[in-house]
Amino acid sequence: DAGITQSPRHKVTETGTPVTLRCHQTENHRYMYWYRQDPGHGLRLIHYSYGVKDTDKGEVSDGYSVSRSKTEDFLLTLESATSSQTSVYFCAISENGRSYQPQHFGDGTRLSIL
Amino acid sequence: KQEVTQIPAALSVPEGENLVLNCSFTDSAIYNLQWFRQDPGKGLTSLLLIQSSQREQTSGRLNASLDKSSGRSTLYIAASQPGDSATYLCAVCGYSTLTFGKGTMLLVSP
């Protein structure tokens, strides 16, 4: 168990509202990631972090922002949610410090934008 | 751009069968390849990681092989059990990217 907790686990909201998803880890790993998983697309990287206040964009970063003010917390924000952002969101961490290779995943947040 | 394909998309077998899941990728310039398992409503669990210099890795009833030159990897599951039912994903690690396949959904019936 890599000690990854995602919150909330489920959320339903309306188009245009802001949404923040939280990922919390207990083991002080440097690298953290946010992915989305959609049918027909597999897993796609949104943003990742390589330290406090150090973040970078992934493949599908448009419409998303992230913040990491503490090692243990990585937040994903949808500033103005759209229906195309309905998805399952996964947080992941890397134990060995390789920037692009997550190894442990949280259980996901199922987000529905109506 | 790396593309990863997993065949078949779904597979149903009776308990006890040996089975093979396939993963192919288009760019052979890879760092390593990883196999994951995903249970319904859960995140991914790493099963095996094969470095580009290796040919195979084994963990219990699982054996993963890698043929980098032909852009192929296989995951062999011996003596399948109902508890093996899950979606299996392969992920190809390039020098700056990680690309996932869409997965094979496996159902092992008692």
PDB file of C-alpha atoms in Angstrom:
ATOM      1  CA  ASP A   1       0.000   0.000   0.000  1.00  0.00           C
ATOM      2  CA  ALA A   2       1.603   3.238  -1.182  1.00  0.00           C
ATOM      3  CA  GLY A   3      -0.629   5.354   1.041  1.00  0.00           C
ATOM      4  CA  ILE A   4      -2.430   7.342  -1.668  1.00  0.00           C
ATOM      5  CA  THR A   5      -5.823   8.834  -0.846  1.00  0.00           C
ATOM      6  CA  GLN A   6      -7.996  10.653  -3.342  1.00  0.00           C
ATOM      7  CA  SER A   7     -10.902  12.856  -2.381  1.00  0.00           C
ATOM      8  CA  PRO A   8     -13.696  13.037  -3.137  1.00  0.00           C
ATOM      9  CA  ARG A   9     -14.243   9.566  -4.595  1.00  0.00           C
ATOM     10  CA  HIS A  10     -17.355  10.654  -6.449  1.00  0.00           C
ATOM     11  CA  LYS A  11     -18.606  14.081  -7.484  1.00  0.00           C
ATOM     12  CA  VAL A  12     -21.426  15.371  -9.624  1.00  0.00           C
ATOM     13  CA  THR A  13     -21.434  19.028 -10.538  1.00  0.00           C
ATOM     14  CA  GLU A  14     -22.703  21.426 -13.170  1.00  0.00           C
ATOM     15  CA  THR A  15     -21.016  22.927 -16.192  1.00  0.00           C
ATOM     16  CA  GLY A  16     -19.163  26.125 -15.393  1.00  0.00           C
ATOM     17  CA  THR A  17     -18.510  25.416 -11.726  1.00  0.00           C
ATOM     18  CA  PRO A  18     -14.992  25.121 -10.301  1.00  0.00           C
ATOM     19  CA  VAL A  19     -13.910  21.711  -9.054  1.00  0.00           C
ATOM     20  CA  THR A  20     -10.867  20.703  -7.017  1.00  0.00           C
ATOM     21  CA  LEU A  21      -9.697  17.143  -6.570  1.00  0.00           C
ATOM     22  CA  ARG A  22      -7.209  16.261  -3.882  1.00  0.00           C
ATOM     23  CA  CYS A  23      -4.495  13.627  -3.783  1.00  0.00           C
ATOM     24  CA  HIS A  24      -2.758  12.901  -0.501  1.00  0.00           C
ATOM     25  CA  GLN A  25       0.246  10.628  -0.009  1.00  0.00           C
ATOM     26  CA  THR A  26       1.787   9.510   3.260  1.00  0.00           C
ATOM     27  CA  GLU A  27       5.312   8.557   2.148  1.00  0.00           C
ATOM     28  CA  ASN A  28       6.879  11.846   0.926  1.00  0.00           C
ATOM     29  CA  HIS A  29       7.537  10.726  -2.626  1.00  0.00           C
ATOM     30  CA  ARG A  30       8.822  13.464  -4.876  1.00  0.00           C
ATOM     31  CA  TYR A  31       6.882  12.686  -8.061  1.00  0.00           C
ATOM     32  CA  MET A  32       3.092  12.829  -8.227  1.00  0.00           C
ATOM     33  CA  TYR A  33       0.810  12.620 -11.254  1.00  0.00           C
ATOM     34  CA  TRP A  34      -2.757  13.262 -12.330  1.00  0.00           C
ATOM     35  CA  TYR A  35      -4.269  11.058 -15.051  1.00  0.00           C
ATOM     36  CA  ARG A  36      -7.711  10.808 -16.574  1.00  0.00           C
ATOM     37  CA  GLN A  37      -9.163   7.546 -17.858  1.00  0.00           C
ATOM     38  CA  ASP A  38     -11.809   7.488 -20.549  1.00  0.00           C
ATOM     39  CA  PRO A  39     -13.287   4.655 -22.609  1.00  0.00           C
ATOM     40  CA  GLY A  40     -11.491   4.408 -25.923  1.00  0.00           C
ATOM     41  CA  HIS A  41      -8.579   6.559 -24.787  1.00  0.00           C
ATOM     42  CA  GLY A  42      -6.952   4.698 -21.962  1.00  0.00           C
ATOM     43  CA  LEU A  43      -5.007   6.646 -19.379  1.00  0.00           C
ATOM     44  CA  ARG A  44      -3.698  10.095 -20.293  1.00  0.00           C
ATOM     45  CA  LEU A  45      -1.403  12.321 -18.265  1.00  0.00           C
ATOM     46  CA  ILE A  46      -2.836  15.706 -17.275  1.00  0.00           C
ATOM     47  CA  HIS A  47      -0.103  17.238 -15.091  1.00  0.00           C
ATOM     48  CA  TYR A  48       2.674  16.021 -12.892  1.00  0.00           C
ATOM     49  CA  SER A  49       4.793  17.407 -10.072  1.00  0.00           C
ATOM     50  CA  TYR A  50       8.438  16.823  -9.243  1.00  0.00           C
ATOM     51  CA  GLY A  51       8.483  18.712  -5.964  1.00  0.00           C
ATOM     52  CA  VAL A  52       6.820  21.414  -3.919  1.00  0.00           C
ATOM     53  CA  LYS A  53       5.710  24.157  -6.302  1.00  0.00           C
ATOM     54  CA  ASP A  54       7.321  22.309  -9.236  1.00  0.00           C
ATOM     55  CA  THR A  55       4.816  21.132 -11.822  1.00  0.00           C
ATOM     56  CA  ASP A  56       4.670  20.453 -15.543  1.00  0.00           C
ATOM     57  CA  LYS A  57       2.042  19.787 -18.174  1.00  0.00           C
ATOM     58  CA  GLY A  58       1.100  16.439 -19.589  1.00  0.00           C
ATOM     59  CA  GLU A  59      -0.659  15.350 -22.743  1.00  0.00           C
ATOM     60  CA  VAL A  60      -4.125  16.737 -21.920  1.00  0.00           C
ATOM     61  CA  SER A  61      -3.508  19.747 -19.652  1.00  0.00           C
ATOM     62  CA  ASP A  62      -5.884  22.263 -21.266  1.00  0.00           C
ATOM     63  CA  GLY A  63      -8.640  23.289 -18.850  1.00  0.00           C
ATOM     64  CA  TYR A  64      -6.762  21.997 -15.795  1.00  0.00           C
ATOM     65  CA  SER A  65      -4.414  23.552 -13.268  1.00  0.00           C
ATOM     66  CA  VAL A  66      -2.505  21.983 -10.397  1.00  0.00           C
ATOM     67  CA  SER A  67      -0.844  23.062  -7.209  1.00  0.00           C
ATOM     68  CA  ARG A  68       1.530  21.458  -4.752  1.00  0.00           C
ATOM     69  CA  SER A  69       2.206  23.540  -1.659  1.00  0.00           C
ATOM     70  CA  LYS A  70       3.184  20.540   0.471  1.00  0.00           C
ATOM     71  CA  THR A  71       5.001  17.330  -0.447  1.00  0.00           C
ATOM     72  CA  GLU A  72       2.060  15.203   0.565  1.00  0.00           C
ATOM     73  CA  ASP A  73      -0.722  17.012  -1.310  1.00  0.00           C
ATOM     74  CA  PHE A  74      -1.277  17.469  -5.046  1.00  0.00           C
ATOM     75  CA  LEU A  75      -4.417  19.324  -6.097  1.00  0.00           C
ATOM     76  CA  LEU A  76      -6.102  19.246  -9.505  1.00  0.00           C
ATOM     77  CA  THR A  77      -8.460  22.120 -10.320  1.00  0.00           C
ATOM     78  CA  LEU A  78     -10.967  22.481 -13.110  1.00  0.00           C
ATOM     79  CA  GLU A  79     -11.487  26.245 -13.176  1.00  0.00           C
ATOM     80  CA  SER A  80     -14.765  26.044 -15.112  1.00  0.00           C
ATOM     81  CA  ALA A  81     -15.876  22.456 -15.592  1.00  0.00           C
ATOM     82  CA  THR A  82     -17.133  21.277 -18.973  1.00  0.00           C
ATOM     83  CA  SER A  83     -18.975  18.090 -19.909  1.00  0.00           C
ATOM     84  CA  SER A  84     -15.867  16.863 -21.761  1.00  0.00           C
ATOM     85  CA  GLN A  85     -14.109  16.685 -18.410  1.00  0.00           C
ATOM     86  CA  THR A  86     -16.461  13.983 -17.186  1.00  0.00           C
ATOM     87  CA  SER A  87     -14.031  11.179 -16.472  1.00  0.00           C
ATOM     88  CA  VAL A  88     -12.340   9.064 -13.855  1.00  0.00           C
ATOM     89  CA  TYR A  89      -9.304  10.837 -12.435  1.00  0.00           C
ATOM     90  CA  PHE A  90      -6.361   8.964 -10.963  1.00  0.00           C
ATOM     91  CA  CYS A  91      -3.515  10.243  -8.876  1.00  0.00           C
ATOM     92  CA  ALA A  92      -0.242   8.338  -8.917  1.00  0.00           C
ATOM     93  CA  ILE A  93       3.192   8.500  -7.350  1.00  0.00           C
ATOM     94  CA  SER A  94       6.647   7.331  -8.365  1.00  0.00           C
ATOM     95  CA  GLU A  95       8.901   5.621  -5.843  1.00  0.00           C
ATOM     96  CA  ASN A  96      12.120   5.720  -7.799  1.00  0.00           C
ATOM     97  CA  GLY A  97      11.999   9.341  -8.789  1.00  0.00           C
ATOM     98  CA  ARG A  98      11.764   8.815 -12.541  1.00  0.00           C
ATOM     99  CA  SER A  99       9.824  11.759 -13.840  1.00  0.00           C
ATOM    100  CA  TYR A 100       7.454   9.937 -16.143  1.00  0.00           C
ATOM    101  CA  GLN A 101       6.920   6.573 -14.556  1.00  0.00           C
ATOM    102  CA  PRO A 102       4.179   6.300 -11.967  1.00  0.00           C
ATOM    103  CA  GLN A 103       4.070   3.047 -10.093  1.00  0.00           C
ATOM    104  CA  HIS A 104       1.311   3.343  -7.520  1.00  0.00           C
ATOM    105  CA  PHE A 105      -2.143   4.657  -8.153  1.00  0.00           C
ATOM    106  CA  GLY A 106      -4.978   5.882  -5.979  1.00  0.00           C
ATOM    107  CA  ASP A 107      -8.456   4.423  -6.324  1.00  0.00           C
ATOM    108  CA  GLY A 108      -9.705   7.275  -8.485  1.00  0.00           C
ATOM    109  CA  THR A 109     -12.311  10.019  -8.420  1.00  0.00           C
ATOM    110  CA  ARG A 110     -15.352   9.581 -10.621  1.00  0.00           C
ATOM    111  CA  LEU A 111     -16.368  13.065 -11.791  1.00  0.00           C
ATOM    112  CA  SER A 112     -19.586  13.788 -13.663  1.00  0.00           C
ATOM    113  CA  ILE A 113     -20.191  17.223 -15.185  1.00  0.00           C
ATOM    114  CA  LEU A 114     -23.846  17.792 -16.072  1.00  0.00           C
TER     115      LEU A 114
ATOM    116  CA  LYS B   1       4.156   9.425 -31.446  1.00  0.00           C
ATOM    117  CA  GLN B   2       4.168   6.124 -29.577  1.00  0.00           C
ATOM    118  CA  GLU B   3       1.050   4.012 -30.032  1.00  0.00           C
ATOM    119  CA  VAL B   4       0.294   0.994 -27.856  1.00  0.00           C
ATOM    120  CA  THR B   5      -2.199  -1.670 -28.893  1.00  0.00           C
ATOM    121  CA  GLN B   6      -3.505  -4.499 -26.751  1.00  0.00           C
ATOM    122  CA  ILE B   7      -5.106  -7.588 -28.219  1.00  0.00           C
ATOM    123  CA  PRO B   8      -7.596  -9.000 -27.478  1.00  0.00           C
ATOM    124  CA  ALA B   9      -9.754  -6.252 -25.983  1.00  0.00           C
ATOM    125  CA  ALA B  10     -11.632  -8.871 -23.963  1.00  0.00           C
ATOM    126  CA  LEU B  11     -11.034 -12.503 -23.123  1.00  0.00           C
ATOM    127  CA  SER B  12     -13.131 -15.090 -21.323  1.00  0.00           C
ATOM    128  CA  VAL B  13     -11.600 -18.411 -20.231  1.00  0.00           C
ATOM    129  CA  PRO B  14     -12.462 -21.248 -17.843  1.00  0.00           C
ATOM    130  CA  GLU B  15     -10.477 -21.600 -14.655  1.00  0.00           C
ATOM    131  CA  GLY B  16      -7.195 -23.453 -15.014  1.00  0.00           C
ATOM    132  CA  GLU B  17      -6.331 -22.361 -18.519  1.00  0.00           C
ATOM    133  CA  ASN B  18      -3.016 -20.828 -19.423  1.00  0.00           C
ATOM    134  CA  LEU B  19      -3.428 -17.614 -21.367  1.00  0.00           C
ATOM    135  CA  VAL B  20      -1.489 -14.943 -23.192  1.00  0.00           C
ATOM    136  CA  LEU B  21      -2.211 -11.239 -23.420  1.00  0.00           C
ATOM    137  CA  ASN B  22      -0.537  -9.234 -26.146  1.00  0.00           C
ATOM    138  CA  CYS B  23       0.833  -5.711 -26.272  1.00  0.00           C
ATOM    139  CA  SER B  24       2.408  -4.075 -29.325  1.00  0.00           C
ATOM    140  CA  PHE B  25       4.049  -0.676 -29.673  1.00  0.00           C
ATOM    141  CA  THR B  26       5.150   1.363 -32.661  1.00  0.00           C
ATOM    142  CA  ASP B  27       8.374   3.003 -31.437  1.00  0.00           C
ATOM    143  CA  SER B  28      11.062   0.578 -30.295  1.00  0.00           C
ATOM    144  CA  ALA B  29      13.108   3.324 -28.594  1.00  0.00           C
ATOM    145  CA  ILE B  30      11.788   2.495 -25.161  1.00  0.00           C
ATOM    146  CA  TYR B  31      13.207   2.611 -21.663  1.00  0.00           C
ATOM    147  CA  ASN B  32      11.061  -0.145 -20.229  1.00  0.00           C
ATOM    148  CA  LEU B  33       7.608  -1.703 -20.364  1.00  0.00           C
ATOM    149  CA  GLN B  34       5.228  -2.217 -17.477  1.00  0.00           C
ATOM    150  CA  TRP B  35       2.185  -4.420 -17.003  1.00  0.00           C
ATOM    151  CA  PHE B  36      -0.600  -3.278 -14.677  1.00  0.00           C
ATOM    152  CA  ARG B  37      -3.778  -4.813 -13.362  1.00  0.00           C
ATOM    153  CA  GLN B  38      -6.934  -2.784 -12.742  1.00  0.00           C
ATOM    154  CA  ASP B  39      -9.889  -4.093 -10.773  1.00  0.00           C
ATOM    155  CA  PRO B  40     -13.326  -2.477 -11.261  1.00  0.00           C
ATOM    156  CA  GLY B  41     -13.581   0.830  -9.415  1.00  0.00           C
ATOM    157  CA  LYS B  42      -9.936   0.697  -8.407  1.00  0.00           C
ATOM    158  CA  GLY B  43      -6.632   2.164  -9.445  1.00  0.00           C
ATOM    159  CA  LEU B  44      -3.822   0.378 -11.235  1.00  0.00           C
ATOM    160  CA  THR B  45      -1.551  -2.143  -9.567  1.00  0.00           C
ATOM    161  CA  SER B  46       1.899  -2.673 -11.045  1.00  0.00           C
ATOM    162  CA  LEU B  47       2.536  -6.354 -11.869  1.00  0.00           C
ATOM    163  CA  LEU B  48       5.802  -6.533 -13.759  1.00  0.00           C
ATOM    164  CA  LEU B  49       8.351  -4.105 -15.173  1.00  0.00           C
ATOM    165  CA  ILE B  50      10.769  -5.182 -17.909  1.00  0.00           C
ATOM    166  CA  GLN B  51      13.786  -3.042 -18.652  1.00  0.00           C
ATOM    167  CA  SER B  52      14.626  -2.561 -22.343  1.00  0.00           C
ATOM    168  CA  SER B  53      17.748  -4.694 -21.914  1.00  0.00           C
ATOM    169  CA  GLN B  54      15.768  -7.618 -20.503  1.00  0.00           C
ATOM    170  CA  ARG B  55      13.839 -10.329 -22.343  1.00  0.00           C
ATOM    171  CA  GLU B  56      11.452 -11.380 -19.594  1.00  0.00           C
ATOM    172  CA  GLN B  57      10.341 -11.016 -15.999  1.00  0.00           C
ATOM    173  CA  THR B  58       8.514 -13.478 -13.794  1.00  0.00           C
ATOM    174  CA  SER B  59       6.384 -13.092 -10.695  1.00  0.00           C
ATOM    175  CA  GLY B  60       4.560 -16.164  -9.454  1.00  0.00           C
ATOM    176  CA  ARG B  61       2.173 -17.362 -12.149  1.00  0.00           C
ATOM    177  CA  LEU B  62       2.894 -14.327 -14.317  1.00  0.00           C
ATOM    178  CA  ASN B  63       5.595 -14.097 -16.955  1.00  0.00           C
ATOM    179  CA  ALA B  64       6.109 -11.087 -19.174  1.00  0.00           C
ATOM    180  CA  SER B  65       8.339 -11.090 -22.220  1.00  0.00           C
ATOM    181  CA  LEU B  66       9.681  -8.235 -24.295  1.00  0.00           C
ATOM    182  CA  ASP B  67      10.876  -8.216 -27.897  1.00  0.00           C
ATOM    183  CA  LYS B  68      11.890  -4.609 -28.379  1.00  0.00           C
ATOM    184  CA  SER B  69      12.974  -4.971 -31.988  1.00  0.00           C
ATOM    185  CA  SER B  70       9.581  -6.256 -33.076  1.00  0.00           C
ATOM    186  CA  GLY B  71       7.669  -3.938 -30.747  1.00  0.00           C
ATOM    187  CA  ARG B  72       5.916  -6.679 -28.810  1.00  0.00           C
ATOM    188  CA  SER B  73       5.346  -7.831 -25.274  1.00  0.00           C
ATOM    189  CA  THR B  74       3.290 -10.699 -23.933  1.00  0.00           C
ATOM    190  CA  LEU B  75       1.909 -11.390 -20.484  1.00  0.00           C
ATOM    191  CA  TYR B  76       1.538 -15.095 -19.794  1.00  0.00           C
ATOM    192  CA  ILE B  77      -0.762 -16.173 -16.968  1.00  0.00           C
ATOM    193  CA  ALA B  78      -0.434 -19.787 -15.902  1.00  0.00           C
ATOM    194  CA  ALA B  79      -3.257 -21.817 -14.390  1.00  0.00           C
ATOM    195  CA  SER B  80      -5.731 -18.935 -14.388  1.00  0.00           C
ATOM    196  CA  GLN B  81      -8.031 -18.400 -11.399  1.00  0.00           C
ATOM    197  CA  PRO B  82     -11.279 -16.432 -10.975  1.00  0.00           C
ATOM    198  CA  GLY B  83      -9.313 -13.943  -8.878  1.00  0.00           C
ATOM    199  CA  ASP B  84      -7.299 -13.078 -11.999  1.00  0.00           C
ATOM    200  CA  SER B  85     -10.397 -11.462 -13.502  1.00  0.00           C
ATOM    201  CA  ALA B  86      -9.506  -7.815 -14.112  1.00  0.00           C
ATOM    202  CA  THR B  87      -8.365  -5.457 -16.840  1.00  0.00           C
ATOM    203  CA  TYR B  88      -4.690  -5.743 -17.743  1.00  0.00           C
ATOM    204  CA  LEU B  89      -2.876  -2.726 -19.148  1.00  0.00           C
ATOM    205  CA  CYS B  90       0.528  -2.408 -20.647  1.00  0.00           C
ATOM    206  CA  ALA B  91       2.438   0.857 -20.508  1.00  0.00           C
ATOM    207  CA  VAL B  92       5.453   1.665 -22.636  1.00  0.00           C
ATOM    208  CA  CYS B  93       8.010   4.005 -21.118  1.00  0.00           C
ATOM    209  CA  GLY B  94       9.912   6.141 -23.585  1.00  0.00           C
ATOM    210  CA  TYR B  95      12.665   8.559 -22.688  1.00  0.00           C
ATOM    211  CA  SER B  96      10.221  11.294 -21.745  1.00  0.00           C
ATOM    212  CA  THR B  97       6.753   9.811 -21.967  1.00  0.00           C
ATOM    213  CA  LEU B  98       4.663   6.918 -20.712  1.00  0.00           C
ATOM    214  CA  THR B  99       2.012   5.579 -23.100  1.00  0.00           C
ATOM    215  CA  PHE B 100      -0.738   3.221 -21.966  1.00  0.00           C
ATOM    216  CA  GLY B 101      -2.644   0.697 -24.022  1.00  0.00           C
ATOM    217  CA  LYS B 102      -6.420   0.519 -23.673  1.00  0.00           C
ATOM    218  CA  GLY B 103      -6.260  -2.798 -21.865  1.00  0.00           C
ATOM    219  CA  THR B 104      -7.508  -6.375 -22.091  1.00  0.00           C
ATOM    220  CA  MET B 105     -10.522  -7.229 -19.947  1.00  0.00           C
ATOM    221  CA  LEU B 106     -10.076 -10.761 -18.625  1.00  0.00           C
ATOM    222  CA  LEU B 107     -12.840 -12.911 -17.156  1.00  0.00           C
ATOM    223  CA  VAL B 108     -11.928 -16.271 -15.634  1.00  0.00           C
ATOM    224  CA  SER B 109     -14.992 -18.368 -14.875  1.00  0.00           C
ATOM    225  CA  PRO B 110     -15.051 -21.096 -12.190  1.00  0.00           C
TER     226      PRO B 110
END
